[in-house]
Amino acid sequence: MNGEVSVERKFSPSQPGYGSEGCRQSMGTTTNNGARRFSATELGRTVGMPYSFDTMRYLKDVMRRREDIHTMRVMPKTHLLAQLVLLEQSGREMLIHQERFCRQQIAHKRDDERSKREEQRLQQKNRDRLEEMKRKQVEELAALKEGVTSFQRQIDAEVKEKLRIVCMLQPRMNVAAAVLAEVKNEASPFLLLPELMEEEKRVAKALKADSRYSKSSADSGAVPHWMRTCVAGSFNVAAILQDAPYRATVDDAVKVTNAFLRKVVVVRDVNDRSVVGWVHVRAGSDPATLATELVRLPAPEELPDQGNIGVVWPKEDFLELSRRAKANNNVETQQLLQSVLGISSASLHCVGLTTHEFSKKEVDTIGSLASV
C-alpha cells in the first residue's frame, strides 16, 4: 500500500553460496497479492543478459506499480466489507436499542397501568371514606337534632312547671311561649325568665300566706285575699312581658281596724317609686254589701286621690253587682250601687297595662295550687 512491494536480502560475493543455483532459487519471495516476486538478478537471468543499475531500478519500480494495481483492485472490496461490517454493527446496535426501548415502553406501560390501578384504588377509597364521613355526619346531625329537640322539650316542660302560676295569671298573653322564644334567641338579653321566676316566688309566697283564711268562716274563705294577690301578680306579669317600668303591690293603705279592708293594690314606678294608680279589690257572695262597705271606707291618706282607679271584682261578682244596681228598688241603695258600679271593672287598667279578668273559680285554683 505504501508503494513498496518487498524487501530483498542482499548478499555479498564473499558470502558462502553466493551465485549458486540453490541460493538463487531461495531468493525468490512472494508479493502482497500472493504472486511470486523475482529479484532483478533473477529477472536478468531469465532474459539471459545482465542489466545495468538504472535499468534494474526502473524494472523494480515497474514491478512495484504492477503489484499496486492488484492492491487497488482489492481495496474497494475491503472497504465494502468494512462498510458491511459497520452496517451490521449499526443494525445490531439499533436492534439492541429498539429492544431496550420496547422494554422501557413495556415497563412504562406496566407502570402506567399500575399507577392507574393505584389511582382508581385511592379514588374508590376516598369515595368510601367520603361516604362514611357523610353517613357519620348525618348520624351526628340526627343525634344532635334529637338532642336539641329533647332539650327543647325538657326546657318547655321545666319552664311551664316553674311558671305555672305566672302562666295562669295571664293566660291570654302566652307567657311560656314568650319565655321559650327568648331562651332560644341567642341575641336576647335573657331577662324574662329570671324576672318571671322571681314574680312566681312572690305570688306563691303571698298566696300561701293567705291560705290560712281558706278554713275561715268568713265570706268566700281565702278567695277575697287571693283575689288581690292575683290582680297584682297579673299586672306585674303584663309589665314584665311588655318591659314596662311599673310594678303592683298589695299595701295597707286604709286606716281601719279590719285588716281585710285596709289592703289595696298600688301601682308604682320602679324608678322613682312614685304612685301612678291604686285600686280596691273585692270578692264575695254578696257584692252589694261589699259595695256598701266600700263607700263608707275613709280615703287612703298616703295615696293620691287622682290615682284612684276604682274597684276590681271577679267576673261573676261584677255581673251580680250590675244586676243588683238595676233591680234594687231602694233609690238610695240603687244610687250607691250605681256610683260603685261606675268605678268598677273586672280587670285593672293602668298605664297601658291590663290584668286578666279572673273568675272566683280561677282564683281558687291558683290559690290552692300555691298552697300545696
Short mmCIF file of C-alpha atoms in Angstrom, two decimals:
data_model
loop_
_atom_site.label_atom_id
_atom_site.label_comp_id
_atom_site.label_asym_id
_atom_site.label_seq_id
_atom_site.Cartn_x
_atom_site.Cartn_y
_atom_site.Cartn_z
CA MET A 1 0.00 0.00 0.00
CA ASN A 2 2.98 2.37 0.56
CA GLY A 3 4.41 1.69 -2.91
CA GLU A 4 6.97 -0.85 -1.72
CA VAL A 5 6.36 -4.43 -2.81
CA SER A 6 9.12 -6.32 -0.98
CA VAL A 7 12.41 -6.06 0.67
CA GLU A 8 15.25 -8.15 -0.85
CA ARG A 9 18.07 -9.57 1.02
CA LYS A 10 21.46 -8.61 -0.45
CA PHE A 11 24.42 -10.92 -0.34
CA SER A 12 27.92 -10.05 -0.96
CA PRO A 13 30.02 -12.17 -3.36
CA SER A 14 32.17 -13.20 -0.48
CA GLN A 15 29.29 -14.85 1.36
CA PRO A 16 29.07 -18.64 1.06
CA GLY A 17 26.79 -19.97 -1.55
CA TYR A 18 26.52 -16.67 -3.43
CA GLY A 19 25.91 -17.33 -7.05
CA SER A 20 24.94 -20.97 -6.61
CA GLU A 21 21.76 -22.21 -8.17
CA GLY A 22 20.11 -23.26 -4.89
CA CYS A 23 20.78 -19.92 -3.31
CA ARG A 24 19.41 -18.03 -6.26
CA GLN A 25 16.24 -20.08 -6.20
CA SER A 26 15.84 -19.38 -2.50
CA MET A 27 15.99 -15.66 -3.19
CA GLY A 28 12.58 -15.69 -4.77
CA THR A 29 9.77 -14.33 -2.47
CA THR A 30 6.04 -13.80 -2.72
CA THR A 31 4.27 -10.49 -3.29
CA ASN A 32 1.44 -8.96 -1.30
CA ASN A 33 -1.13 -10.35 -3.72
CA GLY A 34 0.12 -13.90 -3.47
CA ALA A 35 2.21 -13.92 -6.70
CA ARG A 36 5.86 -14.82 -6.68
CA ARG A 37 8.33 -11.94 -6.62
CA PHE A 38 11.50 -12.02 -8.66
CA SER A 39 14.60 -10.13 -7.89
CA ALA A 40 16.43 -8.06 -10.51
CA THR A 41 19.22 -10.70 -10.82
CA GLU A 42 16.68 -13.44 -11.44
CA LEU A 43 14.93 -11.22 -13.89
CA GLY A 44 18.25 -10.67 -15.65
CA ARG A 45 18.93 -14.36 -15.72
CA THR A 46 15.51 -15.01 -17.14
CA VAL A 47 16.03 -12.84 -20.15
CA GLY A 48 19.60 -14.18 -20.44
CA MET A 49 21.51 -10.91 -20.17
CA PRO A 50 22.71 -8.70 -17.29
CA TYR A 51 21.08 -5.23 -16.72
CA SER A 52 22.52 -2.00 -15.65
CA PHE A 53 21.72 -0.35 -12.39
CA ASP A 54 19.34 2.18 -13.89
CA THR A 55 17.50 -0.45 -15.78
CA MET A 56 17.18 -2.65 -12.75
CA ARG A 57 15.88 0.26 -10.68
CA TYR A 58 13.26 1.12 -13.27
CA LEU A 59 12.27 -2.53 -13.54
CA LYS A 60 11.89 -2.68 -9.80
CA ASP A 61 9.66 0.41 -9.88
CA VAL A 62 7.54 -1.13 -12.66
CA MET A 63 7.13 -4.32 -10.68
CA ARG A 64 6.03 -2.33 -7.59
CA ARG A 65 3.46 -0.44 -9.64
CA ARG A 66 2.22 -3.69 -11.10
CA GLU A 67 1.68 -5.04 -7.61
CA ASP A 68 -0.10 -1.81 -6.64
CA ILE A 69 -2.59 -2.45 -9.42
CA HIS A 70 -3.61 -5.71 -7.77
CA THR A 71 -3.76 -3.95 -4.40
CA MET A 72 -6.05 -1.21 -5.79
CA ARG A 73 -8.32 -3.89 -7.17
CA VAL A 74 -8.65 -5.49 -3.74
CA MET A 75 -9.12 -2.24 -1.73
CA PRO A 76 -12.74 -1.44 -2.80
CA LYS A 77 -13.81 -4.90 -1.71
CA THR A 78 -12.08 -4.36 1.63
CA HIS A 79 -13.82 -1.03 2.09
CA LEU A 80 -17.13 -2.58 1.14
CA LEU A 81 -16.56 -5.36 3.64
CA ALA A 82 -15.75 -2.78 6.33
CA GLN A 83 -18.93 -0.91 5.42
CA LEU A 84 -20.95 -4.12 5.63
CA VAL A 85 -19.40 -4.89 8.99
CA LEU A 86 -20.16 -1.36 10.14
CA LEU A 87 -23.75 -1.66 8.88
CA GLU A 88 -24.13 -4.95 10.64
CA GLN A 89 -22.81 -3.47 13.87
CA SER A 90 -25.08 -0.45 13.49
CA GLY A 91 -28.07 -2.68 12.81
CA ARG A 92 -27.22 -4.81 15.79
CA GLU A 93 -26.87 -1.74 17.99
CA MET A 94 -30.15 -0.44 16.57
CA LEU A 95 -31.87 -3.71 17.40
CA ILE A 96 -30.44 -3.59 20.90
CA HIS A 97 -31.61 0.00 21.25
CA GLN A 98 -35.07 -0.89 19.91
CA GLU A 99 -35.26 -3.85 22.24
CA ARG A 100 -34.29 -1.65 25.18
CA PHE A 101 -36.82 0.96 24.03
CA CYS A 102 -39.54 -1.68 23.74
CA ARG A 103 -38.70 -2.97 27.18
CA GLN A 104 -38.85 0.55 28.54
CA GLN A 105 -42.21 1.06 26.82
CA ILE A 106 -43.50 -2.17 28.33
CA ALA A 107 -42.16 -1.15 31.72
CA HIS A 108 -43.70 2.31 31.36
CA LYS A 109 -46.98 0.78 30.28
CA ARG A 110 -46.91 -1.50 33.28
CA ASP A 111 -46.09 1.47 35.49
CA ASP A 112 -48.94 3.45 33.92
CA GLU A 113 -51.36 0.58 34.45
CA ARG A 114 -50.11 0.16 38.00
CA SER A 115 -50.46 3.90 38.57
CA LYS A 116 -53.97 3.88 37.11
CA ARG A 117 -54.95 0.93 39.28
CA GLU A 118 -53.48 2.66 42.33
CA GLU A 119 -55.25 5.88 41.40
CA GLN A 120 -58.55 4.04 40.98
CA ARG A 121 -58.00 2.27 44.29
CA LEU A 122 -57.26 5.56 46.04
CA GLN A 123 -60.26 7.23 44.41
CA GLN A 124 -62.52 4.38 45.49
CA LYS A 125 -61.01 4.53 48.98
CA ASN A 126 -61.58 8.29 49.11
CA ARG A 127 -65.16 7.85 47.89
CA ASP A 128 -65.76 5.20 50.54
CA ARG A 129 -64.25 7.43 53.21
CA LEU A 130 -66.32 10.38 51.99
CA GLU A 131 -69.50 8.31 52.05
CA GLU A 132 -68.62 7.04 55.52
CA MET A 133 -67.92 10.60 56.67
CA LYS A 134 -71.23 11.80 55.20
CA ARG A 135 -73.06 8.93 56.88
CA LYS A 136 -71.43 9.73 60.22
CA GLN A 137 -72.21 13.41 59.79
CA VAL A 138 -75.83 12.59 59.03
CA GLU A 139 -75.99 10.37 62.11
CA GLU A 140 -74.29 13.01 64.25
CA LEU A 141 -76.61 15.72 62.95
CA ALA A 142 -79.61 13.49 63.57
CA ALA A 143 -78.38 12.75 67.11
CA LEU A 144 -77.64 16.43 67.67
CA LYS A 145 -81.06 17.39 66.32
CA GLU A 146 -82.67 14.79 68.55
CA GLY A 147 -80.67 16.14 71.48
CA VAL A 148 -81.71 19.70 70.70
CA THR A 149 -85.33 18.62 70.32
CA SER A 150 -85.17 16.70 73.57
CA PHE A 151 -83.52 19.69 75.25
CA GLN A 152 -86.22 21.99 73.92
CA ARG A 153 -88.96 19.65 75.14
CA GLN A 154 -87.26 19.47 78.51
CA ILE A 155 -86.90 23.26 78.65
CA ASP A 156 -90.55 23.65 77.65
CA ALA A 157 -91.66 21.31 80.39
CA GLU A 158 -89.39 22.91 83.00
CA VAL A 159 -90.42 26.46 82.08
CA LYS A 160 -94.10 25.56 82.23
CA GLU A 161 -93.54 23.82 85.55
CA LYS A 162 -91.61 26.70 87.11
CA LEU A 163 -94.02 29.33 85.78
CA ARG A 164 -97.32 27.55 86.39
CA ILE A 165 -98.87 30.30 88.50
CA VAL A 166 -97.47 33.09 86.31
CA CYS A 167 -98.95 31.45 83.21
CA MET A 168 -102.33 31.22 84.95
CA LEU A 169 -102.18 34.90 85.92
CA GLN A 170 -102.01 35.95 82.24
CA PRO A 171 -103.37 33.02 80.20
CA ARG A 172 -104.04 35.13 77.09
CA MET A 173 -100.50 36.51 76.81
CA ASN A 174 -98.96 33.06 76.22
CA VAL A 175 -96.24 33.57 78.81
CA ALA A 176 -94.47 30.23 78.29
CA ALA A 177 -94.11 30.76 74.53
CA ALA A 178 -92.63 34.23 75.06
CA VAL A 179 -90.11 32.92 77.59
CA LEU A 180 -89.11 29.98 75.38
CA ALA A 181 -88.68 32.28 72.38
CA GLU A 182 -86.30 34.43 74.40
CA VAL A 183 -84.40 31.39 75.66
CA LYS A 184 -83.89 30.11 72.11
CA ASN A 185 -82.84 33.53 70.81
CA GLU A 186 -79.11 33.92 71.44
CA ALA A 187 -79.25 37.69 70.88
CA SER A 188 -81.90 38.28 73.56
CA PRO A 189 -80.91 39.82 76.93
CA PHE A 190 -82.44 36.78 78.72
CA LEU A 191 -84.36 38.77 81.33
CA LEU A 192 -87.88 37.39 81.09
CA LEU A 193 -87.22 34.04 82.71
CA PRO A 194 -85.46 35.28 85.88
CA GLU A 195 -87.93 38.14 86.43
CA LEU A 196 -90.95 35.90 85.93
CA MET A 197 -89.45 33.27 88.22
CA GLU A 198 -88.99 35.92 90.93
CA GLU A 199 -92.59 37.07 90.40
CA GLU A 200 -93.72 33.45 90.64
CA LYS A 201 -91.97 33.14 94.02
CA ARG A 202 -93.50 36.38 95.35
CA VAL A 203 -97.02 35.44 94.25
CA ALA A 204 -96.71 31.88 95.55
CA LYS A 205 -95.42 33.14 98.90
CA ALA A 206 -98.27 35.66 99.23
CA LEU A 207 -100.92 33.12 98.19
CA LYS A 208 -99.55 30.56 100.61
CA ALA A 209 -99.56 33.14 103.41
CA ASP A 210 -103.22 33.99 102.69
CA SER A 211 -104.21 30.34 102.53
CA ARG A 212 -104.81 30.42 106.30
CA TYR A 213 -108.12 32.15 105.53
CA SER A 214 -109.32 29.21 103.45
CA LYS A 215 -110.71 27.44 106.54
CA SER A 216 -112.17 30.60 107.98
CA SER A 217 -115.89 31.06 108.43
CA ALA A 218 -115.63 34.41 106.67
CA ASP A 219 -117.39 35.03 103.37
CA SER A 220 -115.78 33.03 100.49
CA GLY A 221 -112.84 31.96 102.66
CA ALA A 222 -109.44 32.94 101.22
CA VAL A 223 -110.70 33.89 97.75
CA PRO A 224 -111.03 37.64 98.53
CA HIS A 225 -107.44 37.69 99.83
CA TRP A 226 -106.14 35.65 96.91
CA MET A 227 -108.02 37.94 94.53
CA ARG A 228 -105.82 40.93 95.50
CA THR A 229 -102.61 38.92 95.04
CA CYS A 230 -103.81 37.58 91.68
CA VAL A 231 -104.66 41.08 90.39
CA ALA A 232 -101.28 42.49 91.47
CA GLY A 233 -99.42 39.46 90.05
CA SER A 234 -101.32 39.62 86.76
CA PHE A 235 -100.40 43.30 86.39
CA ASN A 236 -96.73 42.58 87.11
CA VAL A 237 -96.63 39.73 84.59
CA ALA A 238 -98.03 42.03 81.91
CA ALA A 239 -95.49 44.72 82.84
CA ILE A 240 -92.59 42.23 82.67
CA LEU A 241 -93.66 40.84 79.29
CA GLN A 242 -94.05 44.36 77.86
CA ASP A 243 -90.90 45.63 79.58
CA ALA A 244 -92.83 48.39 81.37
CA PRO A 245 -91.20 50.12 84.38
CA TYR A 246 -94.18 49.59 86.68
CA ARG A 247 -94.99 47.10 89.42
CA ALA A 248 -98.07 46.46 91.56
CA THR A 249 -98.07 45.54 95.24
CA VAL A 250 -100.69 44.86 97.94
CA ASP A 251 -100.29 47.53 100.65
CA ASP A 252 -102.05 48.55 103.87
CA ALA A 253 -103.34 51.99 102.96
CA VAL A 254 -106.75 52.48 104.61
CA LYS A 255 -106.66 53.31 108.32
CA VAL A 256 -109.32 50.90 109.64
CA THR A 257 -109.25 48.11 112.18
CA ASN A 258 -110.32 45.41 109.72
CA ALA A 259 -107.16 44.00 108.13
CA PHE A 260 -109.02 42.91 105.03
CA LEU A 261 -110.44 46.39 104.36
CA ARG A 262 -107.06 48.08 104.85
CA LYS A 263 -105.42 46.46 101.82
CA VAL A 264 -105.38 47.98 98.32
CA VAL A 265 -103.40 47.24 95.14
CA VAL A 266 -100.92 50.06 94.44
CA VAL A 267 -99.11 50.57 91.12
CA ARG A 268 -95.72 52.33 91.34
CA ASP A 269 -92.97 53.42 89.01
CA VAL A 270 -89.91 51.24 89.64
CA ASN A 271 -87.51 54.13 89.01
CA ASP A 272 -88.72 56.75 91.49
CA ARG A 273 -91.25 54.63 93.43
CA SER A 274 -93.98 57.20 92.74
CA VAL A 275 -97.60 56.04 92.85
CA VAL A 276 -99.26 56.04 89.41
CA GLY A 277 -102.52 54.36 90.49
CA TRP A 278 -104.26 52.32 93.14
CA VAL A 279 -107.40 50.22 93.27
CA HIS A 280 -109.66 48.35 95.70
CA VAL A 281 -110.19 44.65 95.11
CA ARG A 282 -113.35 42.94 96.33
CA ALA A 283 -114.79 39.43 96.08
CA GLY A 284 -117.56 37.66 97.95
CA SER A 285 -121.02 36.12 97.87
CA ASP A 286 -122.83 39.49 98.30
CA PRO A 287 -121.29 42.18 96.08
CA ALA A 288 -123.97 44.72 97.08
CA THR A 289 -123.00 44.53 100.74
CA LEU A 290 -119.31 44.80 99.81
CA ALA A 291 -120.06 47.87 97.71
CA THR A 292 -121.91 49.50 100.62
CA GLU A 293 -118.95 48.86 102.95
CA LEU A 294 -116.59 50.24 100.35
CA VAL A 295 -118.45 53.56 100.18
CA ARG A 296 -118.17 54.05 103.94
CA LEU A 297 -114.39 53.49 103.98
CA PRO A 298 -112.18 56.53 104.50
CA ALA A 299 -109.86 57.55 101.65
CA PRO A 300 -106.20 56.45 101.99
CA GLU A 301 -104.15 59.33 103.37
CA GLU A 302 -100.84 58.36 101.76
CA LEU A 303 -102.23 57.71 98.28
CA PRO A 304 -103.19 60.46 95.80
CA ASP A 305 -106.90 60.86 95.11
CA GLN A 306 -106.28 61.30 91.38
CA GLY A 307 -104.64 57.89 91.33
CA ASN A 308 -107.83 56.10 92.41
CA ILE A 309 -108.74 53.73 89.59
CA GLY A 310 -111.82 52.22 91.27
CA VAL A 311 -112.71 48.70 92.25
CA VAL A 312 -111.82 45.36 90.65
CA TRP A 313 -114.26 42.43 91.01
CA PRO A 314 -114.31 38.83 89.86
CA LYS A 315 -116.30 38.44 86.67
CA GLU A 316 -119.37 36.90 88.33
CA ASP A 317 -119.36 39.46 91.16
CA PHE A 318 -119.17 42.32 88.67
CA LEU A 319 -122.14 40.93 86.75
CA GLU A 320 -124.05 40.40 90.00
CA LEU A 321 -123.35 43.98 91.09
CA SER A 322 -124.61 45.26 87.75
CA ARG A 323 -127.79 43.25 88.10
CA ARG A 324 -128.34 44.41 91.71
CA ALA A 325 -127.78 48.05 90.77
CA LYS A 326 -130.51 47.84 88.15
CA ALA A 327 -133.00 45.73 90.15
CA ASN A 328 -132.81 47.41 93.55
CA ASN A 329 -135.99 49.28 94.49
CA ASN A 330 -134.36 51.44 97.14
CA VAL A 331 -133.37 54.67 95.48
CA GLU A 332 -130.58 55.47 97.91
CA THR A 333 -129.14 51.97 97.68
CA GLN A 334 -129.55 52.00 93.93
CA GLN A 335 -127.64 55.28 93.63
CA LEU A 336 -124.93 53.96 95.94
CA LEU A 337 -124.57 50.79 93.88
CA GLN A 338 -124.60 52.80 90.65
CA SER A 339 -121.80 55.03 91.93
CA VAL A 340 -119.71 51.99 92.89
CA LEU A 341 -120.52 50.27 89.59
CA GLY A 342 -119.36 53.34 87.70
CA ILE A 343 -115.81 52.92 89.03
CA SER A 344 -115.86 49.12 88.98
CA SER A 345 -114.34 46.71 86.47
CA ALA A 346 -113.46 43.05 86.09
CA SER A 347 -109.82 43.92 85.42
CA LEU A 348 -107.23 46.55 86.32
CA HIS A 349 -106.38 49.10 83.59
CA CYS A 350 -103.39 51.31 84.37
CA VAL A 351 -100.52 52.90 82.38
CA GLY A 352 -101.47 50.91 79.29
CA LEU A 353 -101.39 47.55 81.08
CA THR A 354 -104.39 45.30 81.70
CA THR A 355 -104.81 42.40 84.07
CA HIS A 356 -106.69 39.21 83.36
CA GLU A 357 -110.42 39.09 84.16
CA PHE A 358 -110.47 36.49 86.89
CA SER A 359 -113.36 34.34 87.99
CA LYS A 360 -113.70 33.03 91.53
CA LYS A 361 -113.00 29.54 90.31
CA GLU A 362 -109.73 30.62 88.67
CA VAL A 363 -108.66 32.49 91.80
CA ASP A 364 -109.46 29.49 93.96
CA THR A 365 -107.50 27.20 91.61
CA ILE A 366 -104.45 29.46 91.64
CA GLY A 367 -104.55 29.87 95.43
CA SER A 368 -104.98 26.15 96.03
CA LEU A 369 -102.08 25.38 93.68
CA ALA A 370 -99.75 27.74 95.54
CA SER A 371 -100.87 26.42 98.93
CA VAL A 372 -99.86 22.82 98.21
#
